[in-house]
Amino acid sequence: MHRETFLKKFVMAMSMPDATDRKIIETLRANSRTSFLEIARQLGVSEGTVRKRVKNLVERKVIRKFTLEEAYDTTAIIEIVTSTQVGTDGIVKELRTVPGMQTVMEVAGRFTILCMVKTKAKGLDEVNDIIEQIRIIKGVLQTETFPVLRQG
């Protein structure tokens, strides 16, 4: 019996991650702070099972480290001038589908629409990508962008 237990542990240690291990890895890759209890609930297994599997994955060096990714928040306000030939409802609807779009408001004044975008990038490259997506929307004539330097 002792030999069987040893062989079972040896085979498990040498084997590739199974479907449950892969789901644990995917969950931790998405958010390394996810609790073992939450992972257990998602997978329909006990917390002890998740704990043992993670320990085994670490021992087998499948998981080498749990890392912290520094988050940057870049916010920009974008004012948009629209064509009088195109209704703003369609433009607003399309703007709301743009990744990073936080707020879309129709306003009175020189500009028709005011937007706030937020990205996790350190610089303005992602904001520029968002502006490019906005500019190709039918009815958008002009944009003016104001990067937020500090929020209070």
Backbone as JSON Lines, residues from 0, in Angstrom:
{"i":0,"aa":"M","n":[0.82,-1.2,0.0],"ca":[0.0,0.0,0.0],"c":[0.87,1.27,0.0]}
{"i":1,"aa":"H","n":[1.94,1.23,0.8],"ca":[2.83,2.38,0.86],"c":[3.45,2.66,-0.51]}
{"i":2,"aa":"R","n":[3.83,1.61,-1.22],"ca":[4.42,1.74,-2.55],"c":[3.41,2.34,-3.53]}
{"i":3,"aa":"E","n":[2.12,1.92,-3.45],"ca":[1.07,2.47,-4.32],"c":[0.91,3.96,-4.1]}
{"i":4,"aa":"T","n":[0.88,4.38,-2.86],"ca":[0.74,5.81,-2.53],"c":[1.9,6.59,-3.1]}
{"i":5,"aa":"F","n":[3.12,6.06,-2.92],"ca":[4.3,6.71,-3.45],"c":[4.22,6.84,-4.97]}
{"i":6,"aa":"L","n":[3.86,5.76,-5.63],"ca":[3.77,5.78,-7.1],"c":[2.71,6.76,-7.58]}
{"i":7,"aa":"K","n":[1.58,6.79,-6.88],"ca":[0.5,7.71,-7.26],"c":[0.98,9.16,-7.15]}
{"i":8,"aa":"K","n":[1.66,9.48,-6.05],"ca":[2.18,10.85,-5.86],"c":[3.25,11.16,-6.9]}
{"i":9,"aa":"F","n":[4.09,10.17,-7.21],"ca":[5.15,10.37,-8.19],"c":[4.56,10.66,-9.57]}
{"i":10,"aa":"V","n":[3.59,9.87,-9.96],"ca":[2.94,10.05,-11.27],"c":[2.25,11.41,-11.32]}
{"i":11,"aa":"M","n":[1.56,11.79,-10.24],"ca":[0.87,13.08,-10.2],"c":[1.87,14.23,-10.31]}
{"i":12,"aa":"A","n":[3.01,14.09,-9.63],"ca":[4.02,15.14,-9.65],"c":[4.64,15.29,-11.03]}
{"i":13,"aa":"M","n":[4.73,14.22,-11.77],"ca":[5.37,14.26,-13.08],"c":[4.4,14.55,-14.21]}
{"i":14,"aa":"S","n":[3.12,14.48,-13.93],"ca":[2.13,14.64,-15.0],"c":[1.89,16.11,-15.33]}
{"i":15,"aa":"M","n":[1.31,16.32,-16.47],"ca":[0.93,17.65,-16.91],"c":[-0.3,18.1,-16.14]}
{"i":16,"aa":"P","n":[-0.5,19.42,-16.02],"ca":[-1.7,19.91,-15.34],"c":[-2.97,19.4,-16.03]}
{"i":17,"aa":"D","n":[-3.93,18.96,-15.22],"ca":[-5.2,18.51,-15.78],"c":[-6.14,19.7,-15.95]}
{"i":18,"aa":"A","n":[-7.38,19.44,-16.33],"ca":[-8.34,20.52,-16.61],"c":[-8.56,21.4,-15.38]}
{"i":19,"aa":"T","n":[-8.65,20.78,-14.19],"ca":[-8.86,21.56,-12.97],"c":[-7.65,22.44,-12.69]}
{"i":20,"aa":"D","n":[-6.45,21.89,-12.82],"ca":[-5.24,22.68,-12.64],"c":[-5.2,23.85,-13.62]}
{"i":21,"aa":"R","n":[-5.56,23.58,-14.87],"ca":[-5.54,24.65,-15.89],"c":[-6.53,25.75,-15.55]}
{"i":22,"aa":"K","n":[-7.7,25.39,-15.02],"ca":[-8.69,26.4,-14.63],"c":[-8.18,27.22,-13.46]}
{"i":23,"aa":"I","n":[-7.51,26.57,-12.52],"ca":[-6.91,27.3,-11.39],"c":[-5.86,28.27,-11.91]}
{"i":24,"aa":"I","n":[-5.01,27.81,-12.81],"ca":[-3.97,28.66,-13.39],"c":[-4.59,29.84,-14.13]}
{"i":25,"aa":"E","n":[-5.61,29.6,-14.94],"ca":[-6.29,30.68,-15.69],"c":[-6.86,31.71,-14.74]}
{"i":26,"aa":"T","n":[-7.49,31.25,-13.66],"ca":[-8.09,32.16,-12.69],"c":[-7.02,33.01,-12.02]}
{"i":27,"aa":"L","n":[-5.93,32.38,-11.6],"ca":[-4.85,33.11,-10.94],"c":[-4.12,34.03,-11.92]}
{"i":28,"aa":"R","n":[-4.04,33.63,-13.19],"ca":[-3.41,34.5,-14.18],"c":[-4.23,35.77,-14.36]}
{"i":29,"aa":"A","n":[-5.55,35.63,-14.37],"ca":[-6.43,36.8,-14.53],"c":[-6.37,37.7,-13.3]}
{"i":30,"aa":"N","n":[-6.31,37.08,-12.11],"ca":[-6.24,37.86,-10.87],"c":[-5.57,37.0,-9.81]}
{"i":31,"aa":"S","n":[-4.29,37.26,-9.58],"ca":[-3.52,36.43,-8.65],"c":[-3.99,36.58,-7.21]}
{"i":32,"aa":"R","n":[-4.87,37.54,-6.95],"ca":[-5.38,37.73,-5.59],"c":[-6.69,36.97,-5.33]}
{"i":33,"aa":"T","n":[-7.18,36.25,-6.32],"ca":[-8.41,35.47,-6.13],"c":[-8.18,34.46,-5.01]}
{"i":34,"aa":"S","n":[-9.08,34.44,-4.06],"ca":[-8.92,33.52,-2.91],"c":[-9.14,32.08,-3.34]}
{"i":35,"aa":"F","n":[-8.53,31.17,-2.59],"ca":[-8.73,29.75,-2.86],"c":[-10.19,29.38,-2.69]}
{"i":36,"aa":"L","n":[-10.87,30.03,-1.74],"ca":[-12.28,29.75,-1.52],"c":[-13.1,30.14,-2.76]}
{"i":37,"aa":"E","n":[-12.8,31.3,-3.34],"ca":[-13.52,31.75,-4.54],"c":[-13.24,30.81,-5.72]}
{"i":38,"aa":"I","n":[-12.0,30.41,-5.88],"ca":[-11.65,29.47,-6.96],"c":[-12.4,28.16,-6.75]}
{"i":39,"aa":"A","n":[-12.43,27.68,-5.5],"ca":[-13.14,26.43,-5.18],"c":[-14.61,26.54,-5.56]}
{"i":40,"aa":"R","n":[-15.23,27.66,-5.24],"ca":[-16.65,27.87,-5.59],"c":[-16.85,27.83,-7.1]}
{"i":41,"aa":"Q","n":[-15.96,28.5,-7.83],"ca":[-16.07,28.54,-9.29],"c":[-15.93,27.15,-9.9]}
{"i":42,"aa":"L","n":[-15.06,26.33,-9.31],"ca":[-14.78,25.01,-9.88],"c":[-15.63,23.89,-9.29]}
{"i":43,"aa":"G","n":[-16.35,24.2,-8.22],"ca":[-17.18,23.18,-7.59],"c":[-16.37,22.14,-6.83]}
{"i":44,"aa":"V","n":[-15.25,22.56,-6.25],"ca":[-14.42,21.67,-5.44],"c":[-14.2,22.31,-4.07]}
{"i":45,"aa":"S","n":[-13.55,21.61,-3.17],"ca":[-13.3,22.16,-1.83],"c":[-12.11,23.12,-1.87]}
{"i":46,"aa":"E","n":[-12.08,24.0,-0.87],"ca":[-10.96,24.93,-0.75],"c":[-9.66,24.15,-0.55]}
{"i":47,"aa":"G","n":[-9.72,23.07,0.23],"ca":[-8.54,22.23,0.46],"c":[-7.99,21.65,-0.82]}
{"i":48,"aa":"T","n":[-8.88,21.27,-1.73],"ca":[-8.45,20.74,-3.03],"c":[-7.67,21.8,-3.79]}
{"i":49,"aa":"V","n":[-8.2,23.03,-3.82],"ca":[-7.52,24.12,-4.53],"c":[-6.17,24.39,-3.88]}
{"i":50,"aa":"R","n":[-6.15,24.46,-2.56],"ca":[-4.91,24.73,-1.82],"c":[-3.84,23.67,-2.14]}
{"i":51,"aa":"K","n":[-4.23,22.4,-2.11],"ca":[-3.28,21.31,-2.4],"c":[-2.8,21.37,-3.84]}
{"i":52,"aa":"R","n":[-3.72,21.66,-4.75],"ca":[-3.34,21.72,-6.17],"c":[-2.38,22.88,-6.43]}
{"i":53,"aa":"V","n":[-2.65,24.04,-5.83],"ca":[-1.75,25.18,-6.02],"c":[-0.38,24.86,-5.42]}
{"i":54,"aa":"K","n":[-0.37,24.27,-4.23],"ca":[0.9,23.87,-3.6],"c":[1.66,22.92,-4.52]}
{"i":55,"aa":"N","n":[0.95,21.95,-5.1],"ca":[1.57,20.99,-6.01],"c":[2.1,21.68,-7.26]}
{"i":56,"aa":"L","n":[1.32,22.62,-7.8],"ca":[1.74,23.36,-9.0],"c":[2.99,24.19,-8.72]}
{"i":57,"aa":"V","n":[3.07,24.76,-7.52],"ca":[4.26,25.53,-7.13],"c":[5.45,24.59,-6.97]}
{"i":58,"aa":"E","n":[5.24,23.47,-6.28],"ca":[6.33,22.49,-6.08],"c":[6.85,21.95,-7.41]}
{"i":59,"aa":"R","n":[5.96,21.76,-8.37],"ca":[6.34,21.25,-9.69],"c":[6.86,22.36,-10.6]}
{"i":60,"aa":"K","n":[6.87,23.58,-10.08],"ca":[7.34,24.77,-10.81],"c":[6.49,25.09,-12.04]}
{"i":61,"aa":"V","n":[5.24,24.61,-12.04],"ca":[4.29,25.02,-13.07],"c":[3.92,26.48,-12.8]}
{"i":62,"aa":"I","n":[3.72,26.8,-11.52],"ca":[3.56,28.18,-11.08],"c":[4.87,28.55,-10.41]}
{"i":63,"aa":"R","n":[5.54,29.57,-10.94],"ca":[6.85,29.96,-10.39],"c":[6.76,31.12,-9.43]}
{"i":64,"aa":"K","n":[5.81,32.03,-9.7],"ca":[5.66,33.16,-8.79],"c":[4.3,33.81,-9.0]}
{"i":65,"aa":"F","n":[3.88,34.49,-7.99],"ca":[2.66,35.29,-8.05],"c":[3.13,36.72,-8.17]}
{"i":66,"aa":"T","n":[2.71,37.41,-9.23],"ca":[3.25,38.74,-9.48],"c":[2.21,39.82,-9.31]}
{"i":67,"aa":"L","n":[2.71,41.01,-9.15],"ca":[1.88,42.2,-9.05],"c":[2.15,43.03,-10.29]}
{"i":68,"aa":"E","n":[1.12,43.36,-11.0],"ca":[1.25,44.19,-12.19],"c":[0.84,45.6,-11.81]}
{"i":69,"aa":"E","n":[1.76,46.55,-12.02],"ca":[1.47,47.92,-11.66],"c":[0.4,48.48,-12.6]}
{"i":70,"aa":"A","n":[-0.63,49.05,-12.02],"ca":[-1.74,49.59,-12.82],"c":[-1.56,51.09,-12.99]}
{"i":71,"aa":"Y","n":[-1.71,51.54,-14.18],"ca":[-1.69,52.97,-14.47],"c":[-3.09,53.36,-14.88]}
{"i":72,"aa":"D","n":[-3.46,54.53,-14.53],"ca":[-4.73,55.07,-14.98],"c":[-4.47,56.34,-15.76]}
{"i":73,"aa":"T","n":[-4.77,56.31,-17.03],"ca":[-4.67,57.5,-17.86],"c":[-6.09,57.89,-18.24]}
{"i":74,"aa":"T","n":[-6.45,59.11,-17.89],"ca":[-7.8,59.6,-18.16],"c":[-7.7,60.77,-19.13]}
{"i":75,"aa":"A","n":[-8.66,60.86,-20.03],"ca":[-8.73,61.98,-20.96],"c":[-10.18,62.36,-21.18]}
{"i":76,"aa":"I","n":[-10.39,63.65,-21.39],"ca":[-11.7,64.18,-21.75],"c":[-11.64,64.46,-23.26]}
{"i":77,"aa":"I","n":[-12.65,64.01,-23.97],"ca":[-12.69,64.21,-25.43],"c":[-13.97,64.94,-25.78]}
{"i":78,"aa":"E","n":[-13.8,66.07,-26.44],"ca":[-14.95,66.83,-26.94],"c":[-15.12,66.49,-28.42]}
{"i":79,"aa":"I","n":[-16.37,66.32,-28.82],"ca":[-16.64,65.88,-30.19],"c":[-17.63,66.82,-30.86]}
{"i":80,"aa":"V","n":[-17.3,67.25,-32.07],"ca":[-18.22,68.01,-32.91],"c":[-18.82,67.01,-33.89]}
{"i":81,"aa":"T","n":[-20.15,67.04,-34.02],"ca":[-20.82,66.1,-34.91],"c":[-21.51,66.84,-36.05]}
{"i":82,"aa":"S","n":[-21.79,66.12,-37.1],"ca":[-22.49,66.67,-38.26],"c":[-23.97,66.87,-37.92]}
{"i":83,"aa":"T","n":[-24.55,67.93,-38.44],"ca":[-25.98,68.15,-38.25],"c":[-26.79,67.21,-39.14]}
{"i":84,"aa":"Q","n":[-26.11,66.55,-40.09],"ca":[-26.77,65.63,-41.0],"c":[-26.98,64.24,-40.38]}
{"i":85,"aa":"V","n":[-26.33,63.98,-39.25],"ca":[-26.4,62.67,-38.6],"c":[-26.91,62.86,-37.18]}
{"i":86,"aa":"G","n":[-27.88,62.07,-36.78],"ca":[-28.42,62.16,-35.43],"c":[-27.39,61.73,-34.39]}
{"i":87,"aa":"T","n":[-27.43,62.38,-33.24],"ca":[-26.45,62.06,-32.2],"c":[-26.75,60.73,-31.49]}
{"i":88,"aa":"D","n":[-27.99,60.25,-31.54],"ca":[-28.32,58.99,-30.85],"c":[-27.44,57.84,-31.33]}
{"i":89,"aa":"G","n":[-27.28,57.72,-32.64],"ca":[-26.46,56.64,-33.2],"c":[-24.99,56.8,-32.84]}
{"i":90,"aa":"I","n":[-24.52,58.04,-32.85],"ca":[-23.13,58.31,-32.5],"c":[-22.88,57.95,-31.03]}
{"i":91,"aa":"V","n":[-23.78,58.39,-30.16],"ca":[-23.66,58.09,-28.72],"c":[-23.67,56.58,-28.49]}
{"i":92,"aa":"K","n":[-24.57,55.9,-29.17],"ca":[-24.67,54.44,-29.02],"c":[-23.36,53.77,-29.42]}
{"i":93,"aa":"E","n":[-22.78,54.21,-30.53],"ca":[-21.52,53.63,-30.99],"c":[-20.35,53.99,-30.07]}
{"i":94,"aa":"L","n":[-20.36,55.22,-29.56],"ca":[-19.3,55.64,-28.63],"c":[-19.27,54.76,-27.38]}
{"i":95,"aa":"R","n":[-20.44,54.38,-26.91],"ca":[-20.52,53.57,-25.68],"c":[-19.9,52.18,-25.85]}
{"i":96,"aa":"T","n":[-19.68,51.75,-27.09],"ca":[-19.07,50.43,-27.33],"c":[-17.55,50.5,-27.42]}
{"i":97,"aa":"V","n":[-16.99,51.7,-27.43],"ca":[-15.54,51.86,-27.56],"c":[-14.86,51.43,-26.26]}
{"i":98,"aa":"P","n":[-13.89,50.51,-26.32],"ca":[-13.19,50.1,-25.1],"c":[-12.52,51.29,-24.41]}
{"i":99,"aa":"G","n":[-12.64,51.36,-23.1],"ca":[-12.06,52.45,-22.34],"c":[-13.01,53.61,-22.12]}
{"i":100,"aa":"M","n":[-14.14,53.61,-22.83],"ca":[-15.11,54.7,-22.7],"c":[-15.8,54.6,-21.34]}
{"i":101,"aa":"Q","n":[-15.73,55.67,-20.55],"ca":[-16.34,55.69,-19.22],"c":[-17.67,56.44,-19.22]}
{"i":102,"aa":"T","n":[-17.68,57.6,-19.87],"ca":[-18.86,58.46,-19.85],"c":[-19.06,59.09,-21.22]}
{"i":103,"aa":"V","n":[-20.31,59.16,-21.65],"ca":[-20.66,59.84,-22.9],"c":[-21.83,60.75,-22.58]}
{"i":104,"aa":"M","n":[-21.67,62.06,-22.86],"ca":[-22.72,63.03,-22.56],"c":[-22.98,63.93,-23.76]}
{"i":105,"aa":"E","n":[-24.25,64.15,-24.06],"ca":[-24.6,65.17,-25.05],"c":[-24.65,66.49,-24.31]}
{"i":106,"aa":"V","n":[-23.99,67.51,-24.88],"ca":[-23.9,68.8,-24.21],"c":[-24.27,69.93,-25.16]}
{"i":107,"aa":"A","n":[-24.58,71.08,-24.59],"ca":[-24.86,72.28,-25.38],"c":[-23.57,73.09,-25.46]}
{"i":108,"aa":"G","n":[-23.39,73.76,-26.59],"ca":[-22.2,74.58,-26.75],"c":[-21.5,74.28,-28.05]}
{"i":109,"aa":"R","n":[-20.23,74.62,-28.1],"ca":[-19.44,74.46,-29.32],"c":[-19.3,72.99,-29.72]}
{"i":110,"aa":"F","n":[-19.27,72.1,-28.74],"ca":[-19.17,70.66,-29.0],"c":[-20.51,70.01,-28.72]}
{"i":111,"aa":"T","n":[-20.78,68.92,-29.39],"ca":[-22.06,68.22,-29.25],"c":[-21.99,67.14,-28.19]}
{"i":112,"aa":"I","n":[-20.84,66.48,-28.1],"ca":[-20.68,65.33,-27.2],"c":[-19.39,65.5,-26.4]}
{"i":113,"aa":"L","n":[-19.48,65.14,-25.13],"ca":[-18.33,65.16,-24.24],"c":[-18.14,63.74,-23.69]}
{"i":114,"aa":"C","n":[-16.92,63.22,-23.8],"ca":[-16.64,61.85,-23.35],"c":[-15.5,61.86,-22.34]}
{"i":115,"aa":"M","n":[-15.51,60.85,-21.49],"ca":[-14.37,60.6,-20.63],"c":[-13.9,59.18,-20.89]}
{"i":116,"aa":"V","n":[-12.61,59.03,-21.17],"ca":[-12.03,57.71,-21.39],"c":[-10.97,57.45,-20.32]}
{"i":117,"aa":"K","n":[-10.79,56.17,-20.01],"ca":[-9.79,55.78,-19.02],"c":[-9.11,54.52,-19.51]}
{"i":118,"aa":"T","n":[-7.77,54.5,-19.44],"ca":[-7.0,53.33,-19.85],"c":[-6.07,52.92,-18.72]}
{"i":119,"aa":"K","n":[-5.52,51.75,-18.84],"ca":[-4.55,51.26,-17.85],"c":[-3.12,51.47,-18.35]}
{"i":120,"aa":"A","n":[-2.94,52.29,-19.35],"ca":[-1.61,52.52,-19.92],"c":[-0.9,53.65,-19.19]}
{"i":121,"aa":"K","n":[0.43,53.63,-19.27],"ca":[1.22,54.67,-18.64],"c":[1.21,55.94,-19.49]}
{"i":122,"aa":"G","n":[1.2,55.8,-20.79],"ca":[1.23,56.95,-21.68],"c":[-0.1,57.16,-22.37]}
{"i":123,"aa":"L","n":[-0.05,57.91,-23.46],"ca":[-1.28,58.26,-24.18],"c":[-1.52,57.41,-25.42]}
{"i":124,"aa":"D","n":[-0.74,56.36,-25.62],"ca":[-0.91,55.53,-26.82],"c":[-2.31,54.93,-26.91]}
{"i":125,"aa":"E","n":[-2.82,54.38,-25.8],"ca":[-4.16,53.79,-25.81],"c":[-5.22,54.87,-26.02]}
{"i":126,"aa":"V","n":[-5.01,56.05,-25.43],"ca":[-5.95,57.15,-25.64],"c":[-5.97,57.52,-27.11]}
{"i":127,"aa":"N","n":[-4.81,57.56,-27.74],"ca":[-4.74,57.86,-29.17],"c":[-5.48,56.82,-29.99]}
{"i":128,"aa":"D","n":[-5.37,55.54,-29.61],"ca":[-6.11,54.48,-30.3],"c":[-7.62,54.71,-30.18]}
{"i":129,"aa":"I","n":[-8.06,55.12,-29.0],"ca":[-9.48,55.41,-28.77],"c":[-9.93,56.57,-29.65]}
{"i":130,"aa":"I","n":[-9.12,57.61,-29.72],"ca":[-9.45,58.78,-30.55],"c":[-9.59,58.36,-32.01]}
{"i":131,"aa":"E","n":[-8.69,57.5,-32.47],"ca":[-8.77,57.0,-33.85],"c":[-10.08,56.25,-34.09]}
{"i":132,"aa":"Q","n":[-10.52,55.47,-33.1],"ca":[-11.8,54.75,-33.23],"c":[-12.97,55.73,-33.28]}
{"i":133,"aa":"I","n":[-12.88,56.79,-32.5],"ca":[-13.95,57.8,-32.47],"c":[-14.03,58.53,-33.81]}
{"i":134,"aa":"R","n":[-12.89,58.88,-34.36],"ca":[-12.85,59.66,-35.6],"c":[-13.47,58.95,-36.79]}
{"i":135,"aa":"I","n":[-13.5,57.62,-36.78],"ca":[-14.07,56.9,-37.93],"c":[-15.57,56.67,-37.79]}
{"i":136,"aa":"I","n":[-16.15,57.09,-36.67],"ca":[-17.6,56.94,-36.5],"c":[-18.3,57.93,-37.42]}
{"i":137,"aa":"K","n":[-19.28,57.44,-38.18],"ca":[-20.03,58.29,-39.12],"c":[-20.7,59.42,-38.36]}
{"i":138,"aa":"G","n":[-20.45,60.65,-38.81],"ca":[-21.05,61.82,-38.2],"c":[-20.1,62.59,-37.3]}
{"i":139,"aa":"V","n":[-18.96,62.01,-36.96],"ca":[-17.96,62.72,-36.14],"c":[-17.13,63.58,-37.08]}
{"i":140,"aa":"L","n":[-17.15,64.89,-36.84],"ca":[-16.41,65.82,-37.69],"c":[-15.07,66.2,-37.09]}
{"i":141,"aa":"Q","n":[-15.03,66.36,-35.77],"ca":[-13.82,66.88,-35.13],"c":[-13.77,66.42,-33.68]}
{"i":142,"aa":"T","n":[-12.56,66.21,-33.19],"ca":[-12.38,65.9,-31.77],"c":[-11.33,66.82,-31.18]}
{"i":143,"aa":"E","n":[-11.45,67.07,-29.9],"ca":[-10.42,67.79,-29.16],"c":[-10.23,67.04,-27.85]}
{"i":144,"aa":"T","n":[-8.98,66.72,-27.54],"ca":[-8.69,65.85,-26.4],"c":[-7.92,66.6,-25.33]}
{"i":145,"aa":"F","n":[-8.32,66.35,-24.08],"ca":[-7.68,66.97,-22.93],"c":[-7.22,65.87,-21.97]}
{"i":146,"aa":"P","n":[-5.92,65.53,-21.98],"ca":[-5.44,64.53,-21.02],"c":[-5.56,65.09,-19.6]}
{"i":147,"aa":"V","n":[-6.03,64.28,-18.68],"ca":[-6.17,64.71,-17.29],"c":[-4.81,64.55,-16.62]}
{"i":148,"aa":"L","n":[-4.29,65.65,-16.08],"ca":[-2.97,65.63,-15.44],"c":[-3.05,65.18,-13.99]}
{"i":149,"aa":"R","n":[-4.12,65.59,-13.32],"ca":[-4.28,65.25,-11.91],"c":[-5.76,65.28,-11.56]}
{"i":150,"aa":"Q","n":[-6.19,64.33,-10.75],"ca":[-7.57,64.33,-10.28],"c":[-7.57,64.58,-8.79]}
{"i":151,"aa":"G","n":[-8.52,65.39,-8.34],"ca":[-8.54,65.73,-6.91],"c":[-9.71,65.27,-6.19]}
